[in-house]
Coordinates of C-alpha atoms in Angstrom, one line a residue:
X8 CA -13.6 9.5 19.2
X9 CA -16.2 8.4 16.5
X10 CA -18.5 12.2 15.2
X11 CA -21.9 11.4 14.1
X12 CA -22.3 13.9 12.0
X13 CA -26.3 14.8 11.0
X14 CA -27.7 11.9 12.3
X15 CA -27.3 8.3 11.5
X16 CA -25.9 6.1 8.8
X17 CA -28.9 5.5 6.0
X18 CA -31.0 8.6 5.2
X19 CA -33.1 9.3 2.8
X20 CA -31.1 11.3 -0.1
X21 CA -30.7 13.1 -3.2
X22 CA -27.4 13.1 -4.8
X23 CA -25.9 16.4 -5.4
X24 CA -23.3 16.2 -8.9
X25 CA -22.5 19.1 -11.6
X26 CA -24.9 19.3 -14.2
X27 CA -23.7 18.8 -18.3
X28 CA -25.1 18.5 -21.2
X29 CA -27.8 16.4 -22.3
X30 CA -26.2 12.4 -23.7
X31 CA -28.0 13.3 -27.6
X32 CA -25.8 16.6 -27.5
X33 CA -22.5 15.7 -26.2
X34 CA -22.6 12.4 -27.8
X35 CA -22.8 14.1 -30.9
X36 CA -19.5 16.6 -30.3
X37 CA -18.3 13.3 -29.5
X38 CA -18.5 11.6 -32.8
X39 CA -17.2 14.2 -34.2
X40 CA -14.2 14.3 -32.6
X41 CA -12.5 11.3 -34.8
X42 CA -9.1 11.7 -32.5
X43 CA -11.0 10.9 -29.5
X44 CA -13.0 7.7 -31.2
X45 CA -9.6 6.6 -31.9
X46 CA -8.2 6.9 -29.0
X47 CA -10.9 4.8 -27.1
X48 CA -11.4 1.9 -29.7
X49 CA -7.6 1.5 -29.1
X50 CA -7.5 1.8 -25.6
X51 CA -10.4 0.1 -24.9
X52 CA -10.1 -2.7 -27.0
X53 CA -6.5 -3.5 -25.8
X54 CA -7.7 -3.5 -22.3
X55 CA -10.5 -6.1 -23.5
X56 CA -8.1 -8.8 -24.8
X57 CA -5.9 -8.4 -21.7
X58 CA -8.8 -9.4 -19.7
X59 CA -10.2 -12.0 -21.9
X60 CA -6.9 -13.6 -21.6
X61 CA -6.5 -13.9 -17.7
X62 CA -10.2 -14.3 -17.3
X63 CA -10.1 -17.4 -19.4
X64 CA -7.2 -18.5 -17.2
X65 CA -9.9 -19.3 -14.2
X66 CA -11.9 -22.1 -14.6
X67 CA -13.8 -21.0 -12.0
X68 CA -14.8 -17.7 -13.2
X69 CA -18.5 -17.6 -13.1
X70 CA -18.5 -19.3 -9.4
X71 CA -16.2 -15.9 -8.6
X72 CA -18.8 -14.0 -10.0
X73 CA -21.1 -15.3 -8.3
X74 CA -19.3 -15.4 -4.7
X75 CA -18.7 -11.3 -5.4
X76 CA -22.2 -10.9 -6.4
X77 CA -23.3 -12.6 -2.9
X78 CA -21.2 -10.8 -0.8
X79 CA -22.2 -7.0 -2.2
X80 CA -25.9 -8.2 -1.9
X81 CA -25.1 -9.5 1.6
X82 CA -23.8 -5.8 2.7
X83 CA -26.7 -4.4 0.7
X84 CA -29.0 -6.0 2.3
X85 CA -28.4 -5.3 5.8
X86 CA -26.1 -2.2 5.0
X87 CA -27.4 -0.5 8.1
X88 CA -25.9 -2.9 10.6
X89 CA -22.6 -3.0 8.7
X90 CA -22.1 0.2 8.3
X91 CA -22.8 0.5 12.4
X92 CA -19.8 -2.2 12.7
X93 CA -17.9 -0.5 10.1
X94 CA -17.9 2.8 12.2
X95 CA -17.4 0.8 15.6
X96 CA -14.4 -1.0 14.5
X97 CA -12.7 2.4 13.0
X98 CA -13.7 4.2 16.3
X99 CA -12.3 1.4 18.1
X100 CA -8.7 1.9 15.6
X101 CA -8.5 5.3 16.6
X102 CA -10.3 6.8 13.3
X103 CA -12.7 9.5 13.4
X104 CA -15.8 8.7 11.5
X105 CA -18.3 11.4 10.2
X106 CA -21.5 10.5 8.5
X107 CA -22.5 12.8 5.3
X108 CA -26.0 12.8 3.3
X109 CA -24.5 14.6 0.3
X110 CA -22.2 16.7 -1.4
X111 CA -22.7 19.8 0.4
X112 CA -22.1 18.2 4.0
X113 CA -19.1 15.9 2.9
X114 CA -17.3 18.9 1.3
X115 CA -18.1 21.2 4.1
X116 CA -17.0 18.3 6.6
X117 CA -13.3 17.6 4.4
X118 CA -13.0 21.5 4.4
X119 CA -13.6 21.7 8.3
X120 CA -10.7 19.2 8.9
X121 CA -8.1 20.7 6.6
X122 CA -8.9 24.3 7.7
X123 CA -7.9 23.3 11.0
X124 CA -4.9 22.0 9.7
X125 CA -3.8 25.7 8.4
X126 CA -2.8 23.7 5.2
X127 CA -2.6 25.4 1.5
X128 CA -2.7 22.1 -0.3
X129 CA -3.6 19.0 0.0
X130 CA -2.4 15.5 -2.2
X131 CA -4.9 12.9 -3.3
X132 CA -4.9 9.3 -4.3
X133 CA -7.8 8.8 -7.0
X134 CA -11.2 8.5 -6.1
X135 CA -14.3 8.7 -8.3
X136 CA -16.1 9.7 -5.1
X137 CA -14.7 13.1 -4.7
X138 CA -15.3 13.9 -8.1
X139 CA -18.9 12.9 -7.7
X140 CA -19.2 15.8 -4.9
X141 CA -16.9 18.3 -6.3
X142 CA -14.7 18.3 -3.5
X143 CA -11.3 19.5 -5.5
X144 CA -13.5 22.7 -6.8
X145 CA -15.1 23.1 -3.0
X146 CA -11.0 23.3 -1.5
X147 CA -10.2 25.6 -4.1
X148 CA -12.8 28.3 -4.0
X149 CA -11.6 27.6 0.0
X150 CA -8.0 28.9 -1.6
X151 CA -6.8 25.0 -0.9
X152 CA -5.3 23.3 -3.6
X153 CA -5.8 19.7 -4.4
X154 CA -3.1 18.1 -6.5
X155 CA -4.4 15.0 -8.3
X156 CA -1.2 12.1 -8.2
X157 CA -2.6 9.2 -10.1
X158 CA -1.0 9.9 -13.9
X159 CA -4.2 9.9 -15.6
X160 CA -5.8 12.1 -13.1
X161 CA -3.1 14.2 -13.4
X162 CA -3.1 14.7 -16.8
X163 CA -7.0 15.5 -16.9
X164 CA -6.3 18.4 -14.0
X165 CA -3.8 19.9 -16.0
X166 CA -6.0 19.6 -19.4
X167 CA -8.9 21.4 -17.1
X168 CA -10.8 18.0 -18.5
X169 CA -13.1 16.0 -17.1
X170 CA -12.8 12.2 -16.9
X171 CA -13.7 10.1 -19.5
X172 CA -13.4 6.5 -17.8
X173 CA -13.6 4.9 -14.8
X174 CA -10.3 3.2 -14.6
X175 CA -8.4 5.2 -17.3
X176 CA -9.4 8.9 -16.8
X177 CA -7.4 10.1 -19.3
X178 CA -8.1 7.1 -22.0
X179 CA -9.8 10.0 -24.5
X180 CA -5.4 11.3 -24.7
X181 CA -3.2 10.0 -26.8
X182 CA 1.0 10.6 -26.1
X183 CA 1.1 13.7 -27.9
X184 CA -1.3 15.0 -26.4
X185 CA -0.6 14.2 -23.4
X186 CA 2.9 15.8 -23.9
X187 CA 1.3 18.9 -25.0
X188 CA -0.7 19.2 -21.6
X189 CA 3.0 18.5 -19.7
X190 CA 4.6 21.0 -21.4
X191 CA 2.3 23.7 -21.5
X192 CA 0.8 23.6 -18.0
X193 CA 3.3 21.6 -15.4
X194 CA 5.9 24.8 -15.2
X195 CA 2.1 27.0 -14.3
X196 CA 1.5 24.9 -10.9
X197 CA 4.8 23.7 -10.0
X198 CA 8.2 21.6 -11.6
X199 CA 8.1 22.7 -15.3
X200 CA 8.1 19.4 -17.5
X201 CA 11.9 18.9 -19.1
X202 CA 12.2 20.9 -22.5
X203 CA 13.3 17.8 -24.1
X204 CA 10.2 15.7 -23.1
X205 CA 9.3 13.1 -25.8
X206 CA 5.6 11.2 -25.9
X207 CA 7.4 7.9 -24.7
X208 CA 5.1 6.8 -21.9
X209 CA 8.2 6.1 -19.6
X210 CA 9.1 9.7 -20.2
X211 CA 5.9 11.0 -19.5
X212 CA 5.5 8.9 -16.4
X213 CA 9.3 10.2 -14.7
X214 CA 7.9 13.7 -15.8
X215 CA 4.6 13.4 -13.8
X216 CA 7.1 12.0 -10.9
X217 CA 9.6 14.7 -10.9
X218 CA 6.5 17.3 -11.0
X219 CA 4.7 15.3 -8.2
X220 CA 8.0 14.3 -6.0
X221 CA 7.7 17.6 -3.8
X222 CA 4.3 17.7 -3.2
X223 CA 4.1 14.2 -1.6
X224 CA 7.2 15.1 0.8
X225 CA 5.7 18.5 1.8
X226 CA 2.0 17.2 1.8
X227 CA 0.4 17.8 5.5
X228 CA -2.9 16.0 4.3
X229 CA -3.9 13.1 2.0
X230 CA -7.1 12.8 0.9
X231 CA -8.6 9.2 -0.6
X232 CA -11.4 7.1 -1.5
X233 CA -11.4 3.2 -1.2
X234 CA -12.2 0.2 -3.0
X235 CA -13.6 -1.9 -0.3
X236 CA -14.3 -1.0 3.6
X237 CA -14.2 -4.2 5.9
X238 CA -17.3 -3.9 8.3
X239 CA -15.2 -6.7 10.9
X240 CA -12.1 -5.3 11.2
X241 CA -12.6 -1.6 10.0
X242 CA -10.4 -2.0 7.6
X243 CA -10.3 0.5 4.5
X244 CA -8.4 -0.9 0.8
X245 CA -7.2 0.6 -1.7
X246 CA -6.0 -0.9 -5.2
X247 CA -4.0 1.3 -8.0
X248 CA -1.5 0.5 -10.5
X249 CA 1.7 3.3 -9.6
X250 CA 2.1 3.3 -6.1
X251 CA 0.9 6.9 -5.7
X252 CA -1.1 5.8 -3.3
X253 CA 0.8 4.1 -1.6
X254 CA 2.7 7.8 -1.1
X255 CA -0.7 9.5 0.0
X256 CA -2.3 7.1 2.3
X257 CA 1.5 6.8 4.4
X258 CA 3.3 10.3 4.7
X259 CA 0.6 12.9 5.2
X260 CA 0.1 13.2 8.9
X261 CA -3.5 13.7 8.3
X262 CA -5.7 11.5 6.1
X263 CA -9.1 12.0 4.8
X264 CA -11.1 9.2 3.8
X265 CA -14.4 9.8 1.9
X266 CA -16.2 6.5 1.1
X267 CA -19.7 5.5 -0.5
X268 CA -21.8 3.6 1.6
X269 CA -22.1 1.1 -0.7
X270 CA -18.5 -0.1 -0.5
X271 CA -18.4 -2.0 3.0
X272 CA -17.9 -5.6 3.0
X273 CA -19.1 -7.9 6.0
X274 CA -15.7 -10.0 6.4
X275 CA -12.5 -10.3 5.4
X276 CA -13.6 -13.5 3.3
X277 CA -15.6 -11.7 1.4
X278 CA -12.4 -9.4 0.3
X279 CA -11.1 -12.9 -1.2
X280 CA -12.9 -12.9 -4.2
X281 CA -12.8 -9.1 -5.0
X282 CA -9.4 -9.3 -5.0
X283 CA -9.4 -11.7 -8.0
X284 CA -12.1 -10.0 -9.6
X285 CA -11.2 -6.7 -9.6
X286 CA -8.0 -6.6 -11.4
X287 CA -8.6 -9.4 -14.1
X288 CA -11.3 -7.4 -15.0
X289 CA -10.7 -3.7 -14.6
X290 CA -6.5 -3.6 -16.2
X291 CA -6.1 -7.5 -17.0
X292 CA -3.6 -8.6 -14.4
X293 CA -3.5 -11.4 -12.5
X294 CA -3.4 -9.3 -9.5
X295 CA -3.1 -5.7 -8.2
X296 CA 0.2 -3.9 -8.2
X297 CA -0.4 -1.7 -5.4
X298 CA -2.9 -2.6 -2.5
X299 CA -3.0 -0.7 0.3
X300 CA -5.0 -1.2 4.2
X301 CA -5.2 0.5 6.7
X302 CA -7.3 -0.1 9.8
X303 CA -7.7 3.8 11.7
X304 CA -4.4 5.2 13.2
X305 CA -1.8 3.5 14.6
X306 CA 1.3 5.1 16.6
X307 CA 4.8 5.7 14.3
X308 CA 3.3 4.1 11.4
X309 CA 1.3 6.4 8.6
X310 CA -1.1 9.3 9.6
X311 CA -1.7 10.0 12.8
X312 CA -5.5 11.8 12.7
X313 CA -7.1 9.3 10.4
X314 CA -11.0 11.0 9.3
X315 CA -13.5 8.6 7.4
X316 CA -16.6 10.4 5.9
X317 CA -19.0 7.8 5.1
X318 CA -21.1 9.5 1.8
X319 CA -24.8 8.8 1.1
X320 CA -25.4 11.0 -1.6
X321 CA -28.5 9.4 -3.0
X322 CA -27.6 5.8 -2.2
X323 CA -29.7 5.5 0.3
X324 CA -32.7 6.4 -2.3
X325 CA -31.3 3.4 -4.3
X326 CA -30.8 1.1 -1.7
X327 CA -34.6 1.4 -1.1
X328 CA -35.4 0.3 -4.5
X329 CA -35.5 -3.3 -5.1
X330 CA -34.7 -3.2 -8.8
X331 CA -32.4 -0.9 -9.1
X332 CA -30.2 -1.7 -5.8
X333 CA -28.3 -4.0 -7.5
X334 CA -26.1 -1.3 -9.2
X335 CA -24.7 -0.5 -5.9
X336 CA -22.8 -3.5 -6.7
X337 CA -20.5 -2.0 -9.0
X338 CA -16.9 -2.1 -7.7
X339 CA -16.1 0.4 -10.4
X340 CA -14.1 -1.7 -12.5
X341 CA -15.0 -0.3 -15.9
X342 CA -15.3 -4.3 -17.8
X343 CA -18.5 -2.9 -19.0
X344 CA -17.3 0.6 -20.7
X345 CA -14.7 -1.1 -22.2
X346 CA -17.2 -4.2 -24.7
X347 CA -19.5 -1.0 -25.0
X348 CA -20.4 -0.1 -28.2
X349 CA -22.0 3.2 -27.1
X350 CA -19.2 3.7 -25.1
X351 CA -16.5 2.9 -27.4
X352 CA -18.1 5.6 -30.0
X353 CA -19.6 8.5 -27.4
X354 CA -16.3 8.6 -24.6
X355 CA -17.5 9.2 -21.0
X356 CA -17.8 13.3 -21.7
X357 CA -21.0 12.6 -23.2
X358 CA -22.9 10.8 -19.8
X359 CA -22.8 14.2 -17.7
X360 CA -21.0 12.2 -14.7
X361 CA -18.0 10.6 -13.4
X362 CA -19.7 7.1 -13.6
X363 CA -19.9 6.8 -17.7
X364 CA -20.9 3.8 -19.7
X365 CA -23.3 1.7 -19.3
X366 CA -22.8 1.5 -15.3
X367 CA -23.5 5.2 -15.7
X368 CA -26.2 5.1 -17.7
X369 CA -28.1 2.5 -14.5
X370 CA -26.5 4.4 -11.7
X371 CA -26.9 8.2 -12.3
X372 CA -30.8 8.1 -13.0
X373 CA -31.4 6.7 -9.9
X374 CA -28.8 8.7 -7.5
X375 CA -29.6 12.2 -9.4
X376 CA -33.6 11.3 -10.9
X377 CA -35.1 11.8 -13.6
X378 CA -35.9 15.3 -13.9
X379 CA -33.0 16.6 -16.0
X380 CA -32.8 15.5 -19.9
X381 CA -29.2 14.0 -19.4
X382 CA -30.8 11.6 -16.8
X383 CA -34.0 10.9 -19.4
X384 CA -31.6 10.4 -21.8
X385 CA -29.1 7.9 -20.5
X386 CA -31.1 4.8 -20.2
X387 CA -31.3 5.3 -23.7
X388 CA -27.4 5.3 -24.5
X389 CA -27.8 1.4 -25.1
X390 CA -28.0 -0.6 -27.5
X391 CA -29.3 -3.4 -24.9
X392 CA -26.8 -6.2 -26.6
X393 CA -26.0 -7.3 -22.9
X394 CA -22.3 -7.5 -23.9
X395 CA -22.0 -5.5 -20.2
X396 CA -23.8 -8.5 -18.3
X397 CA -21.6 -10.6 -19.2
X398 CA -18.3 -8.7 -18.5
X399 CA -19.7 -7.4 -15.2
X400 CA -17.1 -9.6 -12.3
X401 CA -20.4 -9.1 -9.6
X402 CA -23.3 -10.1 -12.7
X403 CA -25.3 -6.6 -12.3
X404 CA -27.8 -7.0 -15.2
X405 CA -27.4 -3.5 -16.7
X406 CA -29.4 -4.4 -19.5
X407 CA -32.8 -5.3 -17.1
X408 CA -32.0 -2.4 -15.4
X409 CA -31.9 -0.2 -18.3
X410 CA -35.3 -1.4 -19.3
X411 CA -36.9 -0.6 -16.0
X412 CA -35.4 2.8 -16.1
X413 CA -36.9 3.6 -19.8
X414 CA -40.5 2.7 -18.9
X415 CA -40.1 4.8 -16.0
X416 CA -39.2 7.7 -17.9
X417 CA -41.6 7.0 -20.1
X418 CA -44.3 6.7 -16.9
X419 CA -43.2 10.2 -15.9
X420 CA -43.6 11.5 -19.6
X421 CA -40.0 12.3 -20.0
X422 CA -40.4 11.4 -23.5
X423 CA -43.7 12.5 -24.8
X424 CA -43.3 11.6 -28.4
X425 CA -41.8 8.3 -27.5
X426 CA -45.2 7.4 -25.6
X427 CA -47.2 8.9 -28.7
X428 CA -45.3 6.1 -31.4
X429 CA -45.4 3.0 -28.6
X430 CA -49.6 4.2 -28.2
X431 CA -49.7 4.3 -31.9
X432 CA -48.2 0.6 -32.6
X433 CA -50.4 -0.6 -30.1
X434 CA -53.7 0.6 -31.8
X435 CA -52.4 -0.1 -35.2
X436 CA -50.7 -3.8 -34.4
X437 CA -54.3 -4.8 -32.1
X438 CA -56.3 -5.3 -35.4
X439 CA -55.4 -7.1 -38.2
X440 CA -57.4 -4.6 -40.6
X441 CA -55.2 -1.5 -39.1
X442 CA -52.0 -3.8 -39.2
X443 CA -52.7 -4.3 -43.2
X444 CA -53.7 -0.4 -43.7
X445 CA -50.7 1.1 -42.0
X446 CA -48.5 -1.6 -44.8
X447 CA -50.1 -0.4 -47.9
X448 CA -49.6 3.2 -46.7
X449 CA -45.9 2.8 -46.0
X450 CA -45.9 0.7 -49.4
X451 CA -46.8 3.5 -50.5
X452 CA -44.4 6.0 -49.0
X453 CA -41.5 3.7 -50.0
X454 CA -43.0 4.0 -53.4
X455 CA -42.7 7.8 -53.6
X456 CA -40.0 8.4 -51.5
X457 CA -37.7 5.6 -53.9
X458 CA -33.9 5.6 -53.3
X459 CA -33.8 8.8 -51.2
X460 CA -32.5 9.1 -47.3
X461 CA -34.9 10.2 -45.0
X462 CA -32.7 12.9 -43.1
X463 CA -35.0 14.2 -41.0
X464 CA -38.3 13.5 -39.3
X465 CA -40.9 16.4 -37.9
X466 CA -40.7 15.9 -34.0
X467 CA -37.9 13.8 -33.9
X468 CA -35.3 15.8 -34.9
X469 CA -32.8 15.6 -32.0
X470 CA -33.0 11.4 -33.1
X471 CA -32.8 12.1 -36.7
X472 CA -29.7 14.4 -36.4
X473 CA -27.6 11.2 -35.6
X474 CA -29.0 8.5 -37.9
X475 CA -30.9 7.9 -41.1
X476 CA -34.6 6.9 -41.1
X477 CA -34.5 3.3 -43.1
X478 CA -37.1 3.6 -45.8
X479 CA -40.3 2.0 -45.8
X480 CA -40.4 -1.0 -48.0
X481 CA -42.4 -0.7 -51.4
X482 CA -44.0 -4.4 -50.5
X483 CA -44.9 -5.8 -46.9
X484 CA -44.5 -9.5 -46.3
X485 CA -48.2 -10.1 -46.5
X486 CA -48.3 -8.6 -50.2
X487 CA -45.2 -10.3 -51.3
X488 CA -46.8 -13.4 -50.2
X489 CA -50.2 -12.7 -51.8
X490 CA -48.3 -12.0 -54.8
X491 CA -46.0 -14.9 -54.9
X492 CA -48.7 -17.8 -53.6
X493 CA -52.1 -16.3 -54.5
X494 CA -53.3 -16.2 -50.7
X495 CA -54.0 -13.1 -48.9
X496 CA -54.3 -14.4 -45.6

């Protein structure tokens, strides 16, 4: 039986996420922390060379690109319709679909289904999606605990962290700390990590399995996300690297599926290409270790009562806009965190969501607005070097989008003495007379000012605070040139 729940499958949304800090702030704390900048220049660029190396493998790269790029703008396109056949095809599978405008209805829907379960806990394979609505912190002021099984999710639940990347939650850890986290909060929530735990990653991984053994084999519901959703065949994937979720999408007898809109697919064909993108570019292998489908419920073989909650959660809103819909291409594969340079220096704490980087800094504006100074800010956290283009597997151009999102905010007068400066230049640079002025007064300034750092600026402080003001030259161009060839023009 297929539940259309609140009405049909594109409204008109706002997102609902958990509000942090604003990018200038946390980005600072950030850079700071010289631990943490470490520990993503390693991680990240180690994951960069493994995919440089398979990508170059494919000849055919950019024609892949190109094929995933069509096939998300296909679905996007006439996402109504396939999300319609989507639904059908689970119905017809024996799934039970439910159709949620935000975070408040798809936690209130998950919590519905595991209440009636008279279940204490449930086990979940990663998804970004459930962190986007909040869904482990809805269960567990509902007194239901949600036990995170991927190992980097893991080890940010137990750190009471948030995520810091896409692919590799955790990738702001190193081993020992990591260790530290095992040994001082595993024993508080179940199987105590072994006293003589080292930080070898193959010890820290058989910890995390010992801890997490029981809980799969007791579990009564899984909940997950997915990759890609087949609109044909009904057909929901997920890829991960441990086989964890493998374990929570087969021994629950009740799964919970909560998916973004965005993720259907029209046809199995289109899966094709994904396939090869995805992993080359998001861990560097030449294919997926784990990849999991499932088509609704089937009799003797994995969960029985099989729920899909299709999310909007400000998609819809995105969708509508013909600029900015191609971000609801990403297939959230992180290429683009990892050649960021903002990225690489800031860690994912510093965006305010679980979609950091530069896919964050595109995507959250438009799902949450741009009313908040986080989601002002963020277009900004660029340096606009279009390193992310060209990583991107499904060719979202992040840097055009970027620059359509900062002269909106700068439409709405989110940044006031932005708009003041660009008004200033354009007065100054329209006449010759006013260009050559404003060059013998900075002369000038550079003159008096000499060898010292400009520290500080009035009205620009929370700019200033991160980087030195260059100082002015003591000669323009124009007078080097009248000086040097006797011509003023």
């Amino acid at each position: 039986m297929s539940t259309h729940t609140h009405g049909g499958p594109v409204q008109e949304t706002s997102a609902t996420f958990i509000g942090m800090p604003a990018f200038p702030e946390a980005a600072r704390e950030a850079l700071a922390n010289t631990q943490q900048r470490k520990n993503l220049r390693h991680a990240t660029h180690t994951i960069r060379e493994k995919r440089a190396a398979v990508v170059a493998e494919l000849p055919a790269w950019e024609a892949l690109r190109v094929a995933g790029a069509d096939a998300k703008d296909e679905a996007l396109t006439h996402l109504a319709d396939y999300l319609e056949q989507l639904e059908g095809a689970l119905t017809a599978n024996g799934a039970t679909v439910h159709w949620a405008r935000d975070a408040v209805e798809a936690n209130r829907i998950a919590l519905e289904i595991v209440r009636a379960k008279e279940v204490e806990e449930v086990v979940k394979v990663k998804s970004m999606v459930t962190q986007e609505i909040e869904l482990n912190e809805a269960l567990e002021e509902a007194g239901i605990h949600a036990w995170e099984t991927d190992l980097a999710e893991l080890i940010v639940q137990l750190g009471h962290d948030r995520p810091s990347h896409i692919l590799v939650p955790a990738i702001h850890r190193n081993r020992s700390e990591i260790r530290e986290i095992f040994m001082r909060e595993m024993a508080k929530v179940g199987r105590p990590a072994p006293e003589d735990l080292t930080d070898d990653p193959a010890r820290l991984a058989e910890a995390a399995r010992l801890h997490l053994r029981e809980k799969f084999l007791r579990a009564k519901v899984g909940v997950s996300g997915a990759n890609f959703a087949i609109a044909d065949t009904g057909t929901l994937v997920v890829v991960e690297s441990e086989g964890n979720g493998r374990m929570c999408l087969t021994l629950p007898e009740t799964l919970i599926s909560v998916v973004g809109i965005e993720k259907v697919l029209p046809t199995w064909d289109d899966l094709a290409p994904m396939m090869q993108l995805l992993p080359r570019s998001s861990t560097g292998e030449r294919m997926n270790p784990y990849t999991t489908m499932w088509t609704g419920a089937h009799d003797g073989d994995g969960p029985q009562d099989v729920h899909v909650i299709l999310l909007d959660n400000g998609r819809s809103h995105v969708l509508a806009d013909t600029v900015g819909r191609e971000a609801l291409r990403c297939i959230r594969c992180s290429a683009c965190l990892n050649v960021c340079p903002v990225y690489e220096r800031a860690g994912g704490h510093a965006y305010g969501s679980v979609y950091p980087g530069p896919i964050g800094a595109v995507l959250n504006p438009q799902l949450r607005g741009t009313t908040s100074e986080v989601d002002k800010s963020l277009p900004y956290a660029s340096s606009l070097c279009g390193a992310c283009f060209d990583a991107c597997p499904v060719r979202i151009n992040i840097p055009e989008l970027l620059v359509e999102l900062r002269g909106r905010v700068t439409a709405e007068g989110g940044h006031p003495a932005e708009s003041a400066a660009m008004k200033a230049a354009a007065w100054v640079l329209s006449d010759p007379k006013r260009l050559a002025g404003a060059q013998k007064a900075a002369g000038l300034a550079g003159r008096v000012i000499g060898d010292r750092t400009i520290r500080t600026v009035p009205g620009l402080g929370a700019w200033t605070s991160a980087r030195d003001v260059p100082t002015p030259p003591t000669e323009s161009f124009r007078q080097w040139w009248a000086r040097e060839r006797g011509d003023d023009r």
